[in-house]
Structures are given as C-alpha cells and as structure tokens.
Amino acid sequence: MLSKYIISEGVEAEGCLPRAANYFLRDKYGVRFYVTNDYSVYVPNCPGIPNAEVHFHSDDANEFESFVKDLFANGFHQNKTCSNHRHVRLVATAYRVFEIPSAVIRLIEDYIVWSKSMPDPKKYIARVRNPFTYGVPQSWAKLRYTAINMYKMPELRTVEFRLFPYVSNADELLEQSRWLRSEVDALVDEFKEIVIEDVITNAEYHESGVL
C-alpha cells in the first residue's frame, strides 16, 4: 500500500529516453518497465527515443522513488510536449468517489491551489485548460481525455490522473506523486459515505465486477 486507499501507482512519463537508459532500466526493473510511443510528443536532439512513453507500476513507495530517480539520472528529460500521467489502483470502494462530479471538481480546485506552490505554476494551471485534460464534461466518466480518466477502469482496474505536466527533474515528479496520494486519501475520506449509500441501492454497479 502506498497510502490509506492507494494500493499501487504507475507513472506514464513522456519524453526523451536515451538508448543506454532504456537498457539499464530494462535490466534493473524487468517487465514492469516498458516503453511505448506517443506521436504527440517530440523532444529534439534525443540520443534514443524522442517520443517515449515510459511506463512503470509499483506497490512499493521506495521502489517507485528509486525508479523515478534512476530514470532521470540516466538522461531522461522532457519538454512542453510532455506530461506525466498516473495510473492508480485503489481499494475497491474508493474507485466510485471519482465518479462523483463534485469530488472531481474538488480535486481540480485543490490541484490549482497546490500548483501555486510549485516552481512553475503556469504550466500546472495550463493543464486544467488543456483539451486533453479538461474539466468534467457531461458523461465524463465515459470519456478518455479528461482530468480523471475512468474509461479503462473496468478493464485495467486503475484510475488515470492526467493533470500533471512535464517536469525538470525527478524531485518534481515525486512531489506530484506525494500530492496525489495525499489528495486521493482526503477525497475518499470526505466522499466515501456518499459512495457507500449509493452502492447499497445500485445493483447495476455490482454487476460491473468492481466491488
């Protein structure tokens, strides 16, 4: 467990992955580290993969931190075309909190406040206005490109948080994770009674297999 309600966290970090870093991380972390490509991402003059999506998932906080530090220590870097999505696995009843629009709006509001404490607040706040992470549209839970992506949750059993921008170093990415874990725990504590009451009367949701 990474926090009160978070079982594990995956990072999807976009950027330049040098060839040597790719080999090193594959040898050290095995199959839990893998790389895909995102053609909306481009880091010029990259001595490796200029549009890499680096994936790693762990239920151990120390291992997660070690991976992030190893990633950046071996030359991984980002620019404005990049972002850092998180894929979070939660305890069973906590998932439903993020189907409550008021909970998602609260997270976005808290994110904006927290952003002002970061080194470059403008790049964080810009993510709230980005068309690939924007707000809570009608039927938002069925859409992929929103601040919180529940689209793949029935298949992957993870919630994707898409608000985090590119970073300058490993410490900044780890600070994003620290804030997310704290925020998720606070939101679940606040909204879980609404979820419990709804689950009692919602037989259709039970059929989805999440609970």
CSV table of C-alpha atoms in Angstrom, one decimal:
chain,number,residue,atom,x,y,z
A,1,MET,CA,0.0,0.0,0.0
A,2,LEU,CA,1.3,3.4,-0.9
A,3,SER,CA,-1.3,5.3,1.2
A,4,LYS,CA,-4.5,4.7,3.0
A,5,TYR,CA,-6.5,3.9,-0.1
A,6,ILE,CA,-3.9,3.6,-2.9
A,7,ILE,CA,-2.6,0.1,-3.5
A,8,SER,CA,-0.2,0.9,-6.2
A,9,GLU,CA,0.8,3.7,-8.6
A,10,GLY,CA,2.0,3.7,-12.2
A,11,VAL,CA,3.7,6.5,-13.9
A,12,GLU,CA,3.4,7.2,-17.7
A,13,ALA,CA,6.2,9.7,-18.3
A,14,GLU,CA,6.5,11.2,-21.8
A,15,GLY,CA,9.9,12.4,-23.1
A,16,CYS,CA,13.3,11.6,-24.4
A,17,LEU,CA,14.6,8.2,-23.3
A,18,PRO,CA,18.3,7.6,-24.2
A,19,ARG,CA,19.2,4.2,-25.6
A,20,ALA,CA,21.5,3.5,-22.6
A,21,ALA,CA,18.8,4.4,-20.1
A,22,ASN,CA,16.3,2.0,-21.9
A,23,TYR,CA,18.8,-0.9,-21.5
A,24,PHE,CA,19.7,-0.1,-17.9
A,25,LEU,CA,16.1,0.3,-16.7
A,26,ARG,CA,15.0,-2.9,-18.5
A,27,ASP,CA,17.8,-4.9,-16.8
A,28,LYS,CA,17.1,-3.5,-13.4
A,29,TYR,CA,13.2,-3.4,-13.3
A,30,GLY,CA,12.3,-6.2,-15.8
A,31,VAL,CA,8.9,-6.5,-17.3
A,32,ARG,CA,7.3,-3.8,-15.1
A,33,PHE,CA,9.2,-1.2,-17.1
A,34,TYR,CA,8.2,-0.9,-20.7
A,35,VAL,CA,8.2,1.8,-23.4
A,36,THR,CA,5.6,2.8,-26.0
A,37,ASN,CA,5.5,5.8,-28.4
A,38,ASP,CA,3.3,8.9,-28.4
A,39,TYR,CA,3.5,10.8,-31.6
A,40,SER,CA,2.1,14.0,-30.0
A,41,VAL,CA,5.4,14.1,-28.0
A,42,TYR,CA,8.7,15.2,-29.5
A,43,VAL,CA,12.0,16.1,-27.8
A,44,PRO,CA,14.6,17.1,-30.4
A,45,ASN,CA,18.2,16.0,-30.4
A,46,CYS,CA,17.4,12.9,-28.4
A,47,PRO,CA,20.0,10.1,-28.3
A,48,GLY,CA,17.4,7.5,-28.2
A,49,ILE,CA,13.6,7.6,-28.4
A,50,PRO,CA,12.4,11.2,-28.8
A,51,ASN,CA,8.7,10.4,-28.2
A,52,ALA,CA,8.8,7.8,-25.5
A,53,GLU,CA,6.1,6.9,-23.1
A,54,VAL,CA,7.9,5.3,-20.2
A,55,HIS,CA,5.6,3.0,-18.0
A,56,PHE,CA,6.3,1.7,-14.6
A,57,HIS,CA,3.9,0.4,-11.9
A,58,SER,CA,4.7,-0.5,-8.3
A,59,ASP,CA,3.1,-1.0,-4.9
A,60,ASP,CA,6.3,-0.1,-3.0
A,61,ALA,CA,6.9,3.6,-2.4
A,62,ASN,CA,10.7,3.1,-2.1
A,63,GLU,CA,10.8,1.2,-5.4
A,64,PHE,CA,8.7,3.8,-7.1
A,65,GLU,CA,11.0,6.5,-5.9
A,66,SER,CA,14.1,4.6,-7.0
A,67,PHE,CA,12.7,4.1,-10.5
A,68,VAL,CA,12.0,7.8,-10.9
A,69,LYS,CA,15.4,8.8,-9.7
A,70,ASP,CA,17.1,6.2,-12.0
A,71,LEU,CA,15.0,7.4,-14.9
A,72,PHE,CA,16.2,10.9,-14.7
A,73,ALA,CA,19.7,10.1,-13.6
A,74,ASN,CA,20.2,8.2,-16.8
A,75,GLY,CA,19.3,11.1,-19.1
A,76,PHE,CA,15.5,11.0,-19.4
A,77,HIS,CA,14.2,14.5,-20.0
A,78,GLN,CA,11.0,16.3,-21.0
A,79,ASN,CA,9.8,19.5,-22.7
A,80,LYS,CA,6.5,21.2,-23.2
A,81,THR,CA,5.1,18.5,-25.4
A,82,CYS,CA,5.3,16.0,-22.5
A,83,SER,CA,3.2,15.1,-19.5
A,84,ASN,CA,3.3,12.7,-16.6
A,85,HIS,CA,0.1,10.7,-16.2
A,86,ARG,CA,-0.6,8.5,-13.2
A,87,HIS,CA,-2.4,5.2,-13.2
A,88,VAL,CA,-3.6,4.4,-9.6
A,89,ARG,CA,-5.0,1.2,-8.3
A,90,LEU,CA,-7.3,1.8,-5.3
A,91,VAL,CA,-9.1,-0.3,-2.6
A,92,ALA,CA,-12.4,-1.4,-4.0
A,93,THR,CA,-15.0,1.1,-2.8
A,94,ALA,CA,-12.6,4.1,-3.3
A,95,TYR,CA,-13.0,3.9,-7.1
A,96,ARG,CA,-16.5,5.2,-7.0
A,97,VAL,CA,-15.5,8.5,-5.4
A,98,PHE,CA,-14.1,9.5,-8.8
A,99,GLU,CA,-17.4,9.0,-10.4
A,100,ILE,CA,-18.9,11.8,-8.3
A,101,PRO,CA,-18.6,15.1,-10.3
A,102,SER,CA,-18.3,17.3,-7.1
A,103,ALA,CA,-15.3,15.1,-5.9
A,104,VAL,CA,-13.6,15.6,-9.3
A,105,ILE,CA,-14.2,19.3,-9.2
A,106,ARG,CA,-12.8,19.5,-5.7
A,107,LEU,CA,-9.7,17.7,-6.8
A,108,ILE,CA,-9.2,20.2,-9.7
A,109,GLU,CA,-9.7,23.1,-7.3
A,110,ASP,CA,-7.2,21.6,-4.8
A,111,TYR,CA,-4.8,21.0,-7.7
A,112,ILE,CA,-4.9,24.7,-8.7
A,113,VAL,CA,-4.2,25.8,-5.1
A,114,TRP,CA,-1.3,23.3,-4.8
A,115,SER,CA,0.1,24.3,-8.2
A,116,LYS,CA,0.9,27.7,-6.8
A,117,SER,CA,3.5,26.2,-4.5
A,118,MET,CA,5.3,24.5,-7.4
A,119,PRO,CA,8.3,26.0,-9.2
A,120,ASP,CA,6.4,26.9,-12.4
A,121,PRO,CA,2.7,27.3,-11.5
A,122,LYS,CA,1.7,28.4,-15.0
A,123,LYS,CA,2.5,25.0,-16.6
A,124,TYR,CA,0.4,23.3,-14.0
A,125,ILE,CA,-2.6,25.5,-14.3
A,126,ALA,CA,-2.4,25.3,-18.1
A,127,ARG,CA,-3.2,21.6,-17.8
A,128,VAL,CA,-6.6,22.4,-16.4
A,129,ARG,CA,-7.4,24.2,-19.6
A,130,ASN,CA,-5.8,21.6,-21.9
A,131,PRO,CA,-8.4,19.9,-24.2
A,132,PHE,CA,-6.9,16.5,-23.3
A,133,THR,CA,-7.4,17.0,-19.5
A,134,TYR,CA,-10.2,19.5,-19.4
A,135,GLY,CA,-12.8,19.6,-16.6
A,136,VAL,CA,-15.8,17.4,-16.0
A,137,PRO,CA,-18.0,17.3,-19.2
A,138,GLN,CA,-21.3,15.7,-19.4
A,139,SER,CA,-21.0,11.9,-19.3
A,140,TRP,CA,-17.3,12.5,-18.4
A,141,ALA,CA,-16.8,9.0,-16.9
A,142,LYS,CA,-17.2,7.5,-20.4
A,143,LEU,CA,-14.6,9.8,-22.0
A,144,ARG,CA,-10.8,9.2,-22.1
A,145,TYR,CA,-9.4,12.7,-22.3
A,146,THR,CA,-10.5,14.3,-19.1
A,147,ALA,CA,-8.7,15.3,-15.9
A,148,ILE,CA,-9.5,11.9,-14.5
A,149,ASN,CA,-9.8,9.0,-16.9
A,150,MET,CA,-12.2,6.2,-15.8
A,151,TYR,CA,-12.6,4.9,-19.4
A,152,LYS,CA,-10.3,1.9,-18.9
A,153,MET,CA,-11.1,1.2,-15.3
A,154,PRO,CA,-13.3,-1.8,-15.8
A,155,GLU,CA,-10.5,-3.4,-17.9
A,156,LEU,CA,-7.4,-2.3,-16.1
A,157,ARG,CA,-8.7,-1.6,-12.6
A,158,THR,CA,-6.9,1.8,-12.5
A,159,VAL,CA,-7.9,5.4,-12.4
A,160,GLU,CA,-5.7,7.7,-14.6
A,161,PHE,CA,-4.9,11.2,-13.4
A,162,ARG,CA,-3.9,13.3,-16.4
A,163,LEU,CA,-3.3,16.8,-14.9
A,164,PHE,CA,0.4,16.6,-14.3
A,165,PRO,CA,2.7,18.5,-16.7
A,166,TYR,CA,6.3,17.9,-17.7
A,167,VAL,CA,9.0,18.3,-15.0
A,168,SER,CA,12.5,19.5,-14.7
A,169,ASN,CA,13.8,16.7,-12.5
A,170,ALA,CA,13.0,13.6,-10.5
A,171,ASP,CA,12.2,15.5,-7.3
A,172,GLU,CA,9.4,17.4,-9.1
A,173,LEU,CA,7.8,14.3,-10.4
A,174,LEU,CA,8.0,12.7,-6.9
A,175,GLU,CA,6.4,15.8,-5.4
A,176,GLN,CA,3.5,15.3,-7.9
A,177,SER,CA,3.0,11.8,-6.6
A,178,ARG,CA,3.2,12.8,-2.9
A,179,TRP,CA,0.4,15.4,-3.5
A,180,LEU,CA,-1.7,12.9,-5.5
A,181,ARG,CA,-1.6,10.3,-2.7
A,182,SER,CA,-2.5,12.8,-0.1
A,183,GLU,CA,-5.3,14.3,-2.2
A,184,VAL,CA,-6.8,10.9,-3.1
A,185,ASP,CA,-6.9,9.9,0.6
A,186,ALA,CA,-8.5,13.1,1.6
A,187,LEU,CA,-11.2,13.0,-1.1
A,188,VAL,CA,-12.1,9.3,-0.3
A,189,ASP,CA,-12.4,10.1,3.4
A,190,GLU,CA,-14.7,13.1,2.5
A,191,PHE,CA,-16.9,11.4,-0.1
A,192,LYS,CA,-16.9,7.7,0.9
A,193,GLU,CA,-20.2,7.9,2.8
A,194,ILE,CA,-21.9,9.0,-0.4
A,195,VAL,CA,-20.4,6.0,-2.2
A,196,ILE,CA,-21.5,3.6,0.5
A,197,GLU,CA,-25.1,4.8,0.4
A,198,ASP,CA,-25.2,4.7,-3.4
A,199,VAL,CA,-23.7,1.2,-3.6
A,200,ILE,CA,-26.4,-0.2,-1.3
A,201,THR,CA,-29.0,0.8,-3.9
A,202,ASN,CA,-27.1,0.4,-7.1
A,203,ALA,CA,-27.3,-3.3,-8.2
A,204,GLU,CA,-26.1,-2.4,-11.7
A,205,TYR,CA,-22.7,-1.3,-10.5
A,206,HIS,CA,-22.2,-4.6,-8.6
A,207,GLU,CA,-22.6,-6.3,-11.9
A,208,SER,CA,-19.6,-4.5,-13.3
A,209,GLY,CA,-17.4,-6.6,-11.1
A,210,VAL,CA,-15.6,-3.7,-9.4
A,211,LEU,CA,-16.9,-4.4,-5.9
